[in-house]
PDB file of C-alpha atoms in Angstrom:
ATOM      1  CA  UNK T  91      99.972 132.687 207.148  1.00 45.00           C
ATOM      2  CA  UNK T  92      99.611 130.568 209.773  1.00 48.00           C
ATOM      3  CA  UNK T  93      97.574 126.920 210.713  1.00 65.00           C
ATOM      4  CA  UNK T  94      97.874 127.745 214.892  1.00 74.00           C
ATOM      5  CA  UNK T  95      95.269 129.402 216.486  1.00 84.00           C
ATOM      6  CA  UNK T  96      95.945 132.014 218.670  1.00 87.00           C
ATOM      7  CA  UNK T  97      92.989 133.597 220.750  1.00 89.00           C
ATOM      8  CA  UNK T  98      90.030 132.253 222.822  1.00 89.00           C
ATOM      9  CA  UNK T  99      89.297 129.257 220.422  1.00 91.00           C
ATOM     10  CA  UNK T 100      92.793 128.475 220.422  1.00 90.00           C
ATOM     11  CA  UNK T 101      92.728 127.505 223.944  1.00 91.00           C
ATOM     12  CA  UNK T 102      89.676 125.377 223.270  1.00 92.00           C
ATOM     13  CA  UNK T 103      91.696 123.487 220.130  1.00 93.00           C
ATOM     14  CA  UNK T 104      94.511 123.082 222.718  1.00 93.00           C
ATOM     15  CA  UNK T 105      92.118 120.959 224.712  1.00 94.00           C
ATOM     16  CA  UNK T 106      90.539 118.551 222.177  1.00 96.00           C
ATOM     17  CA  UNK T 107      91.313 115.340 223.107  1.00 95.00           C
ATOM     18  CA  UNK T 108      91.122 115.829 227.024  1.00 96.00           C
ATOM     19  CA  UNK T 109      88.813 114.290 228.831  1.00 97.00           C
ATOM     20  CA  UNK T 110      85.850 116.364 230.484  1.00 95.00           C
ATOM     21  CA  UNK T 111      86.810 116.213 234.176  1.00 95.00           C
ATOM     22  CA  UNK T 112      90.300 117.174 233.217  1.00 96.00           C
ATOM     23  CA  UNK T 113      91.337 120.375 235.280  1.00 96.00           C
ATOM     24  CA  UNK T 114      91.868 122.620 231.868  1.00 95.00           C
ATOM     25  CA  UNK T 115      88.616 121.663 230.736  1.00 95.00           C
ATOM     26  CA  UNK T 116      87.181 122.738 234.169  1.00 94.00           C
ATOM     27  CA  UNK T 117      88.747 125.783 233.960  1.00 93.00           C
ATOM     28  CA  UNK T 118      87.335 126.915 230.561  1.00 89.00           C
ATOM     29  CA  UNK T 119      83.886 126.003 231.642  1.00 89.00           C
ATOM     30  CA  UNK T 120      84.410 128.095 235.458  1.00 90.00           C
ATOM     31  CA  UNK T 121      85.521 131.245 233.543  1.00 86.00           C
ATOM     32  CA  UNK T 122      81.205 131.239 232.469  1.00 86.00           C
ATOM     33  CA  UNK T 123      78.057 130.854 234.732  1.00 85.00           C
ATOM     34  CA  UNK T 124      76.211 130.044 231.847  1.00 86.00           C
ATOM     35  CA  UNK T 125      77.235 126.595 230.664  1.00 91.00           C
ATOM     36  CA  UNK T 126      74.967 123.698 231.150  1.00 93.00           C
ATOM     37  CA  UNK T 127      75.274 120.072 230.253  1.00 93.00           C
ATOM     38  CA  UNK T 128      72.587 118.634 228.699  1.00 93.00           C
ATOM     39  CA  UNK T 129      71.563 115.153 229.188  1.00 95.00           C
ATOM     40  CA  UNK T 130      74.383 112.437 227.600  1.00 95.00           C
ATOM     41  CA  UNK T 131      72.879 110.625 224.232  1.00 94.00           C
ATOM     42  CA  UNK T 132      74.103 107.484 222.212  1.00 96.00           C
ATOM     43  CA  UNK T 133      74.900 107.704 218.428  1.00 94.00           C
ATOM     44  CA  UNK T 134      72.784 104.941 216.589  1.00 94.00           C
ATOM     45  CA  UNK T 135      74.835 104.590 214.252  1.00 93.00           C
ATOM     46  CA  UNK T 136      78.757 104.116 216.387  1.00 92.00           C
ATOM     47  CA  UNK T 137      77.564 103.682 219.589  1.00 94.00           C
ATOM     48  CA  UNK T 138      79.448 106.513 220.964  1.00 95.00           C
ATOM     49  CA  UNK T 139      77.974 108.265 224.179  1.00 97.00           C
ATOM     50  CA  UNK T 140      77.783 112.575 223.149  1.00 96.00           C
ATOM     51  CA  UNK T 141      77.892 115.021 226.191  1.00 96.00           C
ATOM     52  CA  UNK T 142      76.836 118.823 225.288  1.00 95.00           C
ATOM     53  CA  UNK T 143      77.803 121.076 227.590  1.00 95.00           C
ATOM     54  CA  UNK T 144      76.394 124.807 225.801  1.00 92.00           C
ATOM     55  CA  UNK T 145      76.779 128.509 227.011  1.00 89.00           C
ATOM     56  CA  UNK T 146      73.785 130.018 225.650  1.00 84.00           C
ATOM     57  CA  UNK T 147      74.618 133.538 226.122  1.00 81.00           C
ATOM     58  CA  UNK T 148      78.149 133.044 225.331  1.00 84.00           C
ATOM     59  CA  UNK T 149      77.189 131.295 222.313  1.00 87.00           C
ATOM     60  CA  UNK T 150      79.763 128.322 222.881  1.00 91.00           C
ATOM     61  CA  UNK T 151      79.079 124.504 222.471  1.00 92.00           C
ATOM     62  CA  UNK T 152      81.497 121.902 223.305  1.00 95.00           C
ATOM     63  CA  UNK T 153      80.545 117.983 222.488  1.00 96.00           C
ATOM     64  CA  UNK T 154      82.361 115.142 224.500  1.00 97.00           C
ATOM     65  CA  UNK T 155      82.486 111.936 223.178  1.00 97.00           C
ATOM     66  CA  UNK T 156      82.928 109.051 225.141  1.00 97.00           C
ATOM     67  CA  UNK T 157      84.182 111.290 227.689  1.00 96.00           C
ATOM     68  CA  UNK T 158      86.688 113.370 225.413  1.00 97.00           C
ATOM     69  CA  UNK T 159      86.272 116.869 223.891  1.00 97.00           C
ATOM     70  CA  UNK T 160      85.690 116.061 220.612  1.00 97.00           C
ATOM     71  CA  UNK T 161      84.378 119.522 219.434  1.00 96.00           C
ATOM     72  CA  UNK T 162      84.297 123.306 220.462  1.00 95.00           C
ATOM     73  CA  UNK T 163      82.145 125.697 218.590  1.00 94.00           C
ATOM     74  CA  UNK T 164      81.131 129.213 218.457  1.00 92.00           C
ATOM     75  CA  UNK T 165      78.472 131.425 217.389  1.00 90.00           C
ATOM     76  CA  UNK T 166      79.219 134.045 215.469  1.00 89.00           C
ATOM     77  CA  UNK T 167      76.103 135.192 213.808  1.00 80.00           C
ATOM     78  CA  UNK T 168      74.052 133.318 216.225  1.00 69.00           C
ATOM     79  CA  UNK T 169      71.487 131.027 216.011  1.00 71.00           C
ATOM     80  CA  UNK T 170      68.184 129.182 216.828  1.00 61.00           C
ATOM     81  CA  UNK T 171      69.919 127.836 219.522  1.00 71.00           C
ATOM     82  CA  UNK T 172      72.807 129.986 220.748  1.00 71.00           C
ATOM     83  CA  UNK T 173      73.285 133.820 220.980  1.00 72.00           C
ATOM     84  CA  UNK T 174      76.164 135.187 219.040  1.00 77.00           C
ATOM     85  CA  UNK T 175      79.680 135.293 220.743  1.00 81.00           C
ATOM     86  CA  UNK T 176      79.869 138.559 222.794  1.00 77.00           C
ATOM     87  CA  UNK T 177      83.582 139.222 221.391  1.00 81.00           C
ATOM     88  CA  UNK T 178      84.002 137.460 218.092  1.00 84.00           C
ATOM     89  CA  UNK T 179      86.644 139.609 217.555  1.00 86.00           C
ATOM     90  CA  UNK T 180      89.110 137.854 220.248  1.00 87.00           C
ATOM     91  CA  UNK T 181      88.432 133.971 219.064  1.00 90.00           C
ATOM     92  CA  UNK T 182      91.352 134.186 216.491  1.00 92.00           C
ATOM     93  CA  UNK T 183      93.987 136.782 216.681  1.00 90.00           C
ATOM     94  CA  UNK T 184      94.528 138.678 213.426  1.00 88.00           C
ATOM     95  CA  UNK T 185      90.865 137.874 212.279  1.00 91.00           C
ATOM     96  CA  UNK T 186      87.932 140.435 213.044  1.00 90.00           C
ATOM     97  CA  UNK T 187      84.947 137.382 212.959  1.00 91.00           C
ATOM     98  CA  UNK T 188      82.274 140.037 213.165  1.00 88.00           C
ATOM     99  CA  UNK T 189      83.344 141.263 209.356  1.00 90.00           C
ATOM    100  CA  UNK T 190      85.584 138.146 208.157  1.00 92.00           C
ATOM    101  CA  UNK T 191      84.526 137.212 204.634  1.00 92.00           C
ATOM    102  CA  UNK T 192      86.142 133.558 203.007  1.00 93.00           C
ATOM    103  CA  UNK T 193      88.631 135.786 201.390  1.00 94.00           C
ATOM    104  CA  UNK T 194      90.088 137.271 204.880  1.00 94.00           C
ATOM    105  CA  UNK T 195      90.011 133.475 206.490  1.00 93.00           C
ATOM    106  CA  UNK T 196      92.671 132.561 203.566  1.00 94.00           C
ATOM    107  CA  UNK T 197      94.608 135.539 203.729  1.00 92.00           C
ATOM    108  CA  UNK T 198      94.752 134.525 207.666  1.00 91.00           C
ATOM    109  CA  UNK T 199      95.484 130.643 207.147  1.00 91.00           C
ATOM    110  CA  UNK T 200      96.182 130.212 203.331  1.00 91.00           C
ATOM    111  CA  UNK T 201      94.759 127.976 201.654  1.00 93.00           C
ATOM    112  CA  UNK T 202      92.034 125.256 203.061  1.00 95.00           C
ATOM    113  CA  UNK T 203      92.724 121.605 203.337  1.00 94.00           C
ATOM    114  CA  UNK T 204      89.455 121.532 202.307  1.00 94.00           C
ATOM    115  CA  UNK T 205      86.757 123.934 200.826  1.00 93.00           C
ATOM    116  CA  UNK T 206      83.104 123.397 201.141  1.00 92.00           C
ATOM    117  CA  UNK T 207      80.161 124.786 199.134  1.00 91.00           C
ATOM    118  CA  UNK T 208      79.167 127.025 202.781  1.00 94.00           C
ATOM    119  CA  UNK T 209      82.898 126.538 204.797  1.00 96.00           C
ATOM    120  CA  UNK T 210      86.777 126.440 204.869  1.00 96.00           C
ATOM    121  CA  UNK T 211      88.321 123.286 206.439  1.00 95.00           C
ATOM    122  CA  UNK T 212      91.793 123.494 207.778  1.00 94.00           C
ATOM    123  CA  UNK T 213      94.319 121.157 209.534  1.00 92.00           C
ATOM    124  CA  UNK T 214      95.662 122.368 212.635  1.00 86.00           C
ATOM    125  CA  UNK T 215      98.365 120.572 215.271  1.00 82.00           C
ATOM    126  CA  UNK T 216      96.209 117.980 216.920  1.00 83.00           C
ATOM    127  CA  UNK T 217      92.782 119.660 215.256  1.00 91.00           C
ATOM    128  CA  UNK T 218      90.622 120.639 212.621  1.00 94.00           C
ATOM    129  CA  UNK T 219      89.165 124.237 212.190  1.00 95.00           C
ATOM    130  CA  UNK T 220      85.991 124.705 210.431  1.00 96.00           C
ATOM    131  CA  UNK T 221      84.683 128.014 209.616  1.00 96.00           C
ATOM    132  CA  UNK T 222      81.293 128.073 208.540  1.00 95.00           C
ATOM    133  CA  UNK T 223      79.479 131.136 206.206  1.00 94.00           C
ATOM    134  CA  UNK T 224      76.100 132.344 206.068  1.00 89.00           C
ATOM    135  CA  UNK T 225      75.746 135.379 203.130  1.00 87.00           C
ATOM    136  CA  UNK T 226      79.086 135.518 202.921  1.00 86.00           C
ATOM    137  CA  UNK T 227      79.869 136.137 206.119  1.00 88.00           C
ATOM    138  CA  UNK T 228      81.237 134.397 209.182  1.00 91.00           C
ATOM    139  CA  UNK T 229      78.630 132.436 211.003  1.00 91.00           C
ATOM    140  CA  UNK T 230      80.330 129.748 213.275  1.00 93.00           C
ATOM    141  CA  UNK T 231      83.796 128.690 214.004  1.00 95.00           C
ATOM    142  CA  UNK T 232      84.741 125.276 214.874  1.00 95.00           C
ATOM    143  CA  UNK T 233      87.377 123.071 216.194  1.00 95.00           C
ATOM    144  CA  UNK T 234      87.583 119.465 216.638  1.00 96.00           C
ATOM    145  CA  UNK T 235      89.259 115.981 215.989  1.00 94.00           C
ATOM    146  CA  UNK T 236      87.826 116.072 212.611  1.00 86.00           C
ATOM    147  CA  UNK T 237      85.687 112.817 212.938  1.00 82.00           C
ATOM    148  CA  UNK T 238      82.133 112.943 212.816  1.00 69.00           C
TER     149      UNK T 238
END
């Protein structure tokens, strides 16, 4: 049992907290043609500025706040809005996301710091990973500071 993250999303959960022109950041987003930033937003309600910078195809979303990576997700089920992850199976080492069930995340991580009606919380070094179910099965993954 482990709370690292080894894999793709690992190297994303590495990076929260950095700021968006930081070269590892810039790195991530190279390695795909398809990420676009979308136009920068204020939060009402804390005044905080929100950058989305989405791979559609790739099914990736990372949110900056105030300049920081505040939160990487990905699709595994896809969505509305992104296509599913074209290898779910390489986001977290020792977890197959294209047949993980809840019961397979906590065999993987143990038990959650927190457990949701739909999701397993977990606190990581420097993040939090939230994986999120639809039918029982994996839908998204994601990592972030753990504020909203």
């Amino acid at each position: 049992m482990s709370t690292t993250i080894q894999g793709e999303l690992g190297r994303y959960a590495e990076l929260i907290g950095a700021r968006k022109d930081d070269p590892r950041v810039l790195e991530l987003l190279q390695r795909s043609p398809h990420f676009r930033e979308q136009q920068p937003f204020v939060d009402p309600s804390s005044g905080a500025e929100w950058i989305v910078v989405e791979s559609v195809a790739d099914g990736m979303r990372l949110q900056f706040r105030d300049g920081v990576l505040a939160k990487a997700s990905a699709e595994v089920a896809g969505s509305a809005h992104l296509d599913a992850a074209a290898h779910p199976d390489e986001l977290i080492d020792g977890l197959d996301l294209r047949t993980a069930t809840a019961d397979d995340v906590v065999a993987r991580f143990g038990a959650p710091t927190k457990r949701g009606r739909t999701s397993l919380q977990y606190a990581l070094e420097g993040a939090t990973l939230t994986v999120a179910f639809l039918d029982e099965r994996v839908r998204a993954v994601t990592v972030s500071d753990g504020r909203r």
